[in-house]
XYZ file of C-alpha atoms in Angstrom:
488
model
C -24.313 -59.417 -69.005
C -25.343 -55.750 -69.204
C -27.407 -53.165 -67.442
C -29.714 -50.766 -69.250
C -28.894 -47.238 -68.146
C -31.503 -45.471 -70.269
C -35.247 -45.001 -70.215
C -37.127 -48.275 -69.604
C -39.846 -47.068 -71.988
C -37.658 -46.463 -75.029
C -33.892 -46.585 -74.506
C -33.268 -44.830 -77.822
C -35.095 -41.634 -76.813
C -33.551 -39.027 -74.545
C -36.179 -38.275 -71.863
C -37.242 -34.651 -72.189
C -38.952 -32.615 -69.517
C -42.734 -32.389 -69.772
C -45.424 -30.969 -67.514
C -49.173 -30.431 -67.402
C -48.843 -27.207 -65.411
C -50.390 -23.988 -66.693
C -47.199 -21.961 -67.037
C -46.218 -18.361 -67.779
C -43.656 -17.634 -70.491
C -40.245 -16.078 -69.803
C -38.003 -14.450 -72.361
C -34.249 -14.248 -71.880
C -34.643 -10.624 -70.736
C -37.056 -11.656 -67.993
C -34.756 -14.500 -66.972
C -31.899 -12.002 -66.751
C -33.888 -9.685 -64.501
C -35.098 -12.492 -62.254
C -31.569 -13.868 -61.859
C -30.451 -10.381 -60.820
C -33.081 -10.636 -58.077
C -31.564 -13.882 -56.758
C -33.793 -16.377 -58.549
C -31.635 -19.300 -59.638
C -33.165 -20.025 -63.025
C -31.929 -22.429 -65.674
C -33.448 -23.437 -69.024
C -33.738 -27.147 -69.826
C -35.711 -28.620 -72.746
C -37.544 -25.338 -73.317
C -38.676 -24.994 -69.694
C -37.449 -22.611 -67.014
C -36.536 -24.328 -63.738
C -36.095 -22.497 -60.432
C -33.374 -24.227 -58.416
C -33.152 -22.138 -55.232
C -34.287 -25.075 -53.094
C -31.997 -27.505 -54.926
C -28.691 -25.672 -54.655
C -27.583 -26.867 -51.215
C -28.826 -30.409 -51.787
C -27.574 -31.075 -55.296
C -25.780 -34.475 -55.220
C -23.262 -33.234 -57.782
C -22.337 -30.234 -55.650
C -23.612 -26.691 -55.410
C -20.973 -25.178 -57.677
C -21.906 -27.284 -60.697
C -25.400 -25.788 -60.625
C -24.175 -22.225 -60.143
C -22.440 -22.383 -63.506
C -25.752 -23.217 -65.196
C -27.733 -20.338 -63.698
C -29.255 -17.985 -66.253
C -28.363 -20.240 -69.160
C -29.839 -22.813 -71.472
C -28.075 -25.804 -69.958
C -30.039 -28.527 -71.741
C -26.989 -30.315 -73.100
C -24.977 -30.048 -69.885
C -27.826 -31.421 -67.766
C -28.604 -34.373 -70.038
C -24.921 -35.195 -70.450
C -24.271 -35.244 -66.700
C -27.455 -36.828 -65.286
C -29.090 -40.263 -65.536
C -32.522 -40.429 -67.150
C -34.430 -40.885 -63.902
C -33.507 -37.325 -62.900
C -35.635 -36.005 -65.772
C -38.326 -38.655 -65.475
C -38.870 -38.385 -61.714
C -37.230 -35.305 -60.167
C -36.639 -32.285 -62.387
C -40.279 -31.617 -63.300
C -41.183 -30.252 -59.872
C -38.774 -27.329 -60.355
C -40.433 -26.092 -63.579
C -41.853 -22.570 -63.192
C -42.252 -21.305 -66.780
C -41.844 -21.972 -70.464
C -38.941 -20.371 -72.262
C -39.650 -18.200 -75.285
C -36.611 -18.236 -77.550
C -36.328 -14.944 -79.418
C -33.051 -15.500 -81.230
C -30.275 -18.063 -81.621
C -28.313 -17.052 -78.515
C -27.803 -19.801 -75.975
C -26.492 -17.940 -72.918
C -28.359 -15.097 -71.269
C -26.260 -13.798 -68.399
C -23.294 -12.040 -69.977
C -24.051 -8.784 -68.122
C -25.044 -10.259 -64.760
C -22.573 -10.126 -61.892
C -23.170 -13.654 -60.622
C -20.684 -14.971 -58.056
C -20.169 -18.213 -59.961
C -20.893 -17.284 -63.582
C -18.518 -14.471 -64.395
C -17.354 -14.554 -68.022
C -13.808 -15.789 -68.462
C -11.296 -13.162 -69.697
C -11.361 -13.466 -73.478
C -8.992 -12.470 -76.233
C -10.977 -10.815 -79.019
C -10.144 -13.166 -81.833
C -11.809 -15.960 -83.759
C -9.901 -19.191 -84.375
C -8.536 -18.862 -87.881
C -11.194 -16.274 -88.647
C -13.939 -18.881 -88.301
C -17.382 -18.014 -87.012
C -19.064 -21.198 -85.818
C -22.757 -21.976 -86.270
C -23.361 -22.924 -82.664
C -27.102 -23.732 -82.969
C -26.273 -26.176 -85.793
C -23.494 -27.743 -83.715
C -25.928 -28.152 -80.834
C -28.569 -29.794 -83.040
C -26.076 -32.267 -84.492
C -24.673 -33.051 -81.056
C -28.153 -33.821 -79.739
C -28.842 -35.987 -82.798
C -25.603 -37.895 -82.159
C -26.620 -38.327 -78.499
C -29.805 -40.065 -79.593
C -28.002 -42.135 -82.236
C -25.630 -43.520 -79.604
C -28.630 -44.495 -77.517
C -30.301 -46.223 -80.471
C -27.076 -48.121 -81.096
C -27.048 -49.315 -77.486
C -23.725 -47.663 -76.631
C -25.021 -46.409 -73.280
C -25.401 -50.010 -72.111
C -22.768 -50.953 -69.565
C -21.245 -54.367 -70.174
C -20.198 -55.760 -66.790
C -17.810 -58.242 -68.409
C -15.383 -55.357 -68.847
C -15.374 -54.793 -65.103
C -14.833 -58.476 -64.343
C -11.681 -58.195 -66.454
C -10.639 -55.094 -64.522
C -11.261 -56.783 -61.173
C -9.001 -59.633 -62.283
C -6.324 -57.046 -63.072
C -6.713 -55.453 -59.627
C -6.400 -58.839 -57.940
C -3.206 -59.518 -59.870
C -1.651 -56.273 -58.652
C -3.026 -56.818 -55.125
C -1.273 -60.192 -55.008
C 1.965 -58.389 -55.817
C 1.308 -55.673 -53.224
C 1.014 -58.161 -50.370
C 2.840 -61.189 -51.734
C 6.219 -59.528 -52.246
C 6.255 -58.366 -48.616
C 4.472 -61.151 -46.749
C 5.959 -64.209 -48.458
C 9.564 -64.976 -47.575
C 12.137 -62.576 -46.233
C 11.611 -58.910 -47.209
C 14.353 -57.174 -49.195
C 14.908 -53.871 -50.972
C 14.109 -55.475 -54.349
C 10.873 -57.018 -53.064
C 9.994 -53.710 -51.414
C 10.321 -51.915 -54.752
C 8.274 -54.602 -56.535
C 5.487 -54.314 -53.943
C 5.526 -50.520 -54.189
C 5.217 -50.629 -57.987
C 2.294 -53.049 -57.700
C 0.665 -50.686 -55.197
C 1.001 -47.765 -57.600
C -0.444 -49.904 -60.416
C -3.387 -50.987 -58.232
C -4.232 -47.382 -57.356
C -3.752 -46.338 -60.973
C -6.190 -48.951 -62.294
C -8.774 -48.584 -59.506
C -9.079 -44.854 -60.198
C -10.513 -45.533 -63.645
C -13.471 -47.482 -62.281
C -13.929 -45.015 -59.408
C -14.151 -42.344 -62.102
C -16.907 -44.300 -63.888
C -18.799 -44.736 -60.627
C -18.554 -41.023 -59.949
C -20.332 -40.396 -63.245
C -23.017 -43.023 -62.485
C -21.846 -44.745 -65.656
C -21.860 -48.263 -64.191
C -25.276 -49.050 -62.655
C -26.909 -45.590 -63.030
C -28.010 -46.050 -59.409
C -26.510 -43.048 -57.637
C -26.429 -44.565 -54.151
C -24.947 -47.867 -55.300
C -22.370 -46.227 -57.548
C -21.433 -43.812 -54.753
C -21.007 -46.667 -52.253
C -18.769 -48.656 -54.610
C -16.847 -45.483 -55.477
C -16.101 -44.831 -51.795
C -14.834 -48.397 -51.373
C -12.548 -48.078 -54.391
C -11.443 -44.476 -53.989
C -11.359 -43.946 -50.222
C -10.671 -47.410 -48.791
C -8.405 -48.835 -51.495
C -6.931 -45.588 -52.815
C -6.967 -43.274 -49.799
C -8.534 -40.397 -51.756
C -11.960 -38.838 -51.269
C -14.399 -39.650 -54.036
C -16.655 -36.901 -52.688
C -13.919 -34.308 -53.169
C -13.227 -35.628 -56.650
C -16.921 -35.521 -57.661
C -17.336 -31.950 -56.485
C -14.271 -30.828 -58.415
C -14.842 -33.027 -61.450
C -18.475 -32.053 -62.030
C -17.457 -28.400 -62.133
C -14.591 -29.285 -64.477
C -17.024 -30.858 -66.937
C -19.277 -27.794 -66.962
C -16.628 -25.040 -67.231
C -13.696 -26.900 -68.789
C -10.492 -24.850 -68.973
C -12.087 -21.612 -67.763
C -9.312 -19.968 -65.702
C -11.632 -18.480 -63.070
C -13.855 -21.506 -62.669
C -12.097 -24.795 -63.469
C -10.090 -26.032 -60.481
C -8.367 -28.603 -62.711
C -6.225 -25.834 -64.197
C -5.842 -23.718 -61.031
C -2.459 -24.985 -59.858
C -0.615 -21.906 -58.671
C 2.083 -21.566 -57.452
C 3.337 -24.573 -59.451
C 1.679 -24.288 -62.875
C 0.159 -21.580 -65.009
C -1.217 -22.849 -68.304
C -1.974 -19.319 -69.514
C -0.487 -15.842 -68.930
C -3.949 -14.818 -67.731
C -3.039 -16.294 -64.325
C -0.225 -13.759 -63.914
C -0.934 -10.607 -61.936
C -3.295 -11.981 -59.296
C -6.405 -10.526 -60.952
C -8.291 -13.822 -61.189
C -10.725 -14.934 -58.507
C -11.284 -18.668 -58.184
C -14.987 -19.424 -57.945
C -14.088 -22.962 -56.872
C -11.786 -22.050 -53.979
C -13.645 -18.773 -53.319
C -10.430 -16.762 -53.112
C -8.066 -14.801 -55.384
C -5.508 -16.830 -57.324
C -2.361 -15.249 -55.920
C 0.693 -15.143 -58.180
C 3.240 -14.569 -55.400
C 7.041 -14.407 -55.395
C 7.322 -18.174 -55.004
C 5.126 -18.655 -58.080
C 7.380 -16.327 -60.057
C 10.343 -18.605 -59.349
C 8.488 -21.878 -60.023
C 6.205 -21.067 -62.963
C 9.019 -19.818 -65.174
C 10.532 -23.301 -64.773
C 7.248 -25.220 -65.048
C 8.163 -27.070 -68.230
C 11.353 -28.357 -66.601
C 9.692 -29.213 -63.279
C 6.539 -30.777 -64.785
C 7.362 -34.447 -64.160
C 9.001 -33.785 -60.793
C 5.926 -31.935 -59.515
C 3.670 -34.698 -60.836
C 5.554 -37.198 -58.679
C 4.299 -35.351 -55.593
C 0.752 -34.783 -56.835
C -0.778 -37.605 -54.802
C 0.475 -36.148 -51.518
C -1.520 -32.997 -52.229
C -4.613 -35.107 -52.936
C -4.369 -36.690 -49.486
C -4.589 -33.219 -47.948
C -7.471 -32.119 -50.170
C -9.361 -35.325 -49.367
C -9.192 -34.821 -45.612
C -10.044 -31.143 -45.941
C -13.156 -32.084 -47.875
C -14.526 -34.704 -45.494
C -13.673 -32.780 -42.316
C -14.140 -29.118 -43.248
C -16.248 -28.830 -46.404
C -19.935 -28.134 -45.779
C -20.582 -29.527 -49.257
C -19.361 -33.014 -48.257
C -22.167 -35.516 -48.985
C -20.940 -38.634 -47.172
C -18.514 -37.368 -44.506
C -18.944 -40.278 -42.069
C -18.553 -43.050 -44.644
C -15.602 -41.304 -46.259
C -13.879 -40.554 -42.965
C -14.168 -44.208 -41.948
C -12.878 -45.499 -45.280
C -10.049 -42.951 -45.492
C -8.989 -43.965 -41.976
C -9.156 -47.674 -42.832
C -6.948 -47.016 -45.855
C -4.143 -45.823 -43.564
C -4.771 -48.815 -41.297
C -4.251 -51.429 -44.001
C -1.486 -49.488 -45.736
C 0.318 -48.850 -42.439
C -0.057 -52.534 -41.537
C 1.523 -53.453 -44.880
C 4.477 -51.119 -44.345
C 4.979 -52.486 -40.819
C 6.210 -55.753 -42.346
C 9.300 -54.026 -43.700
C 12.345 -54.439 -41.422
C 13.583 -50.833 -41.452
C 12.304 -47.263 -41.632
C 14.367 -46.695 -44.783
C 12.505 -49.451 -46.617
C 9.190 -48.159 -45.277
C 9.978 -44.701 -46.652
C 11.182 -46.225 -49.923
C 7.917 -48.140 -50.384
C 5.835 -45.106 -49.400
C 7.626 -42.803 -51.826
C 7.695 -45.179 -54.805
C 4.071 -46.272 -54.455
C 2.895 -42.660 -54.324
C 5.379 -41.118 -56.755
C 4.704 -43.596 -59.555
C 1.037 -42.594 -59.640
C 2.482 -39.547 -61.433
C 1.640 -41.500 -64.586
C -2.030 -40.888 -63.852
C -1.504 -37.177 -63.169
C 0.358 -36.856 -66.459
C -2.427 -38.678 -68.308
C -5.016 -36.319 -66.832
C -3.142 -33.081 -67.439
C -2.221 -33.979 -71.026
C -5.917 -33.773 -71.853
C -6.283 -30.064 -71.029
C -3.031 -28.297 -70.044
C -2.087 -27.475 -73.632
C -5.589 -26.643 -74.828
C -7.086 -23.129 -75.211
C -8.511 -21.301 -72.229
C -10.061 -18.525 -74.331
C -13.314 -19.023 -76.201
C -13.944 -17.276 -79.540
C -17.482 -16.547 -78.297
C -17.876 -17.083 -74.537
C -21.510 -15.983 -74.508
C -22.891 -18.262 -77.210
C -20.435 -21.171 -77.376
C -22.468 -24.357 -76.819
C -21.550 -27.293 -74.610
C -20.360 -29.570 -77.438
C -18.143 -26.916 -79.047
C -16.569 -26.040 -75.692
C -15.719 -29.649 -74.868
C -14.164 -30.258 -78.289
C -12.147 -27.032 -78.124
C -10.688 -27.712 -74.674
C -9.910 -31.456 -74.806
C -7.126 -33.548 -76.339
C -7.288 -37.239 -77.230
C -4.318 -39.588 -76.956
C -3.917 -42.132 -79.760
C -3.066 -45.674 -78.707
C -3.668 -49.230 -79.969
C -6.752 -50.944 -78.611
C -4.795 -53.536 -76.627
C -3.255 -50.646 -74.639
C -6.583 -49.081 -73.621
C -6.249 -50.566 -70.135
C -3.183 -48.375 -69.497
C -5.042 -45.139 -70.249
C -8.329 -46.325 -68.744
C -10.515 -44.359 -71.135
C -8.782 -41.077 -70.342
C -7.215 -41.162 -73.801
C -10.675 -40.482 -75.287
C -11.090 -37.222 -73.443
C -13.045 -35.453 -76.196
C -15.608 -38.233 -76.353
C -15.802 -38.519 -72.574
C -16.422 -34.796 -72.163
C -19.176 -34.901 -74.758
C -20.816 -37.969 -73.203
C -19.674 -38.224 -69.540
C -22.040 -41.085 -68.667
C -21.125 -43.207 -71.671
C -19.370 -46.386 -70.478
C -15.699 -45.720 -71.179
C -15.246 -49.135 -72.803
C -17.475 -47.816 -75.623
C -15.633 -44.538 -76.129
C -13.439 -45.941 -78.898
C -16.596 -46.784 -80.882
C -17.822 -43.200 -80.584
C -14.621 -41.590 -81.841
C -15.430 -41.808 -85.609
C -18.801 -40.113 -85.039
C -17.189 -37.252 -83.129
C -14.553 -36.800 -85.858
C -17.365 -36.572 -88.427
C -19.142 -33.958 -86.281
C -15.956 -31.885 -86.116
C -15.335 -32.120 -89.859
C -18.897 -31.068 -90.654
C -18.628 -27.885 -88.610
C -14.976 -27.037 -89.172
C -13.962 -27.680 -85.559
C -10.476 -28.890 -84.712
C -10.403 -32.449 -83.354
C -7.209 -32.536 -81.300
C -5.328 -35.803 -80.869
C -1.752 -37.079 -80.694
C 0.207 -40.111 -79.580
C 1.235 -40.292 -75.927
C 4.787 -39.132 -76.622
C 3.581 -36.387 -78.930
C 0.998 -35.254 -76.377
C 3.747 -35.000 -73.754
C 5.925 -32.938 -76.101
C 2.942 -30.741 -77.004
C 2.079 -30.097 -73.344
C 5.670 -29.360 -72.333
C 6.015 -26.963 -75.279
C 2.823 -25.132 -74.265
C 4.044 -24.881 -70.667
C 7.366 -23.506 -71.915
C 5.622 -20.912 -74.131
C 3.525 -19.724 -71.193
C 6.571 -19.676 -68.903
C 8.443 -17.526 -71.431
C 5.537 -15.073 -71.702
C 5.254 -14.794 -67.929
C 9.021 -14.341 -67.650
C 8.742 -11.436 -70.106
C 5.927 -9.914 -68.051
C 8.005 -10.188 -64.870
C 10.978 -8.495 -66.551
C 8.760 -5.735 -67.943
C 7.217 -5.191 -64.525
C 10.635 -4.832 -62.896
C 11.702 -2.272 -65.520
C 8.622 -0.189 -64.818
C 9.384 -0.260 -61.098
C-alpha cells in the first residue's frame, strides 16, 4: 500500500511556478534595493515572490522564510514543501519575473537583514577548490526529478505498520513490567529502558510527519505528529518544526542554526567565543560567560554526560513554545497533549512502591534517550561551520558540506531511524526515510562529479570523530582564554 506524494498530473515532474500575469522584470540589483525598503522578496523558479503577507502565517515558521529573503531559494522551497504549495498557493505571491544577469545565486550579501546576516567566514577554499555552484545546482535538480521518476517519493505504509508493531512491543514492556506481578527494582529498570526505547523509536516517525513525508497532508501529518510527539513523547512537535525547518535552511551557520547554539555547554567552533555572535533564532546575543569558560574547555569529556540530560531541557523548551511563543501554531492541542503525557506517565510511576524507584525510572527513561541526542549531534557537530563562498554556495553544496552519514548494515536501520543518512535527508527532506538508502549511491556520484567531499563513517568512528573535533575546539578556546588573561 502506498500514497502518492507528488503531482497527480505527472509524478515524475517537479511542479514549477507559472502565471498568466503581465509582470515587470526585476534584476538582482532591484531586488536588493526593494529588500532594503522592507519588501520581503524571494526568487523561486525564475519568479519574484513578495512574502510580506505570508511571514506571520507561514506554517513552517516565520524564521525559515526570513533566511530566504533576497535570495534565489528555488531548491530550498521545493525541497521543503509538498507539491500542492506550488500548484495551489505560491502563485498568488508572484510580483515579477527575475532577470538573471550572471551566475550568482544569492543577492543580499550587503543588506543588513535581521535574519540573513552572512556567517563569519574564514577566507579559504577547501583544498584550493573553487566549486562550480551553478553546475552543482543543475545536477541536483536533475537528480530530484530522477528520484521522482523512479517513484522514490512514494511513501510505503507497510514500513510504518512494522514500526507500529515495534512501538507496541516496547509499550507492552513499559506497562507490563510494572503492572503485572509485584514491582521490583529490576522490573523498574526494564520498564524504564522500554520507555526510553519507545520514545526513541516514536521520534523517527514524528520527524517524518513534521516534514509532511508520510501523507503529504499538512493537517493530518501535524495531527499525528502531535499525538506521537506531544502525547506519547512529552515534547512539542511545534517547537521542533520551528527549530528544524530553520536548521534545514541554514545548516551549521553559527548565527542562525539553533541546532549548534548550545552555550554554555558546547561550542563546536571557536567563533562562538567572545560573545560577538547574535542568535537570529533566539533573538539575543550568544553569551560566552564564565560558566561557559569552565564547561566548554571540558566539552569533549562531558559530551555523553550532558547528552544524558538533554531531554530535560527539551521539556522546558516545549512548554515555553506552547505557552509563550507567538509563533506557536497549535498551542491548545499541544498544551492538552503535553499535559496528558504527564498524566499517563505520572500514573505509570504511581505504581512503583517507593519514591526512590519512581526517581530511578524517571531518570533512566529520560537519560537513555541520550542515544538519540548523540545520533543527532554526530551528523553536524564535527562538520564545518565556514563556507568557502557564503554568498554563492547553493543549497545542495551546503547540505553536503555540513552533514555526516553513519554507515550501518541495513538490518540495523531501525536503530538509527534514517538519521544515519543525514546527507541524503538534508538534500531531500520530504523523501520517505525508508528510501534514503536507495538514494545514497546517486548522492555519492553527484559528489564525485563535482569534487565535493561525501562524509561518512561507522557509528564508533563518527563518535571518535565528533569527540576529537570537540576537543580541538576546546583546546583552541582554552588558548584564547589564556591569551586574554595575559593581555589583562
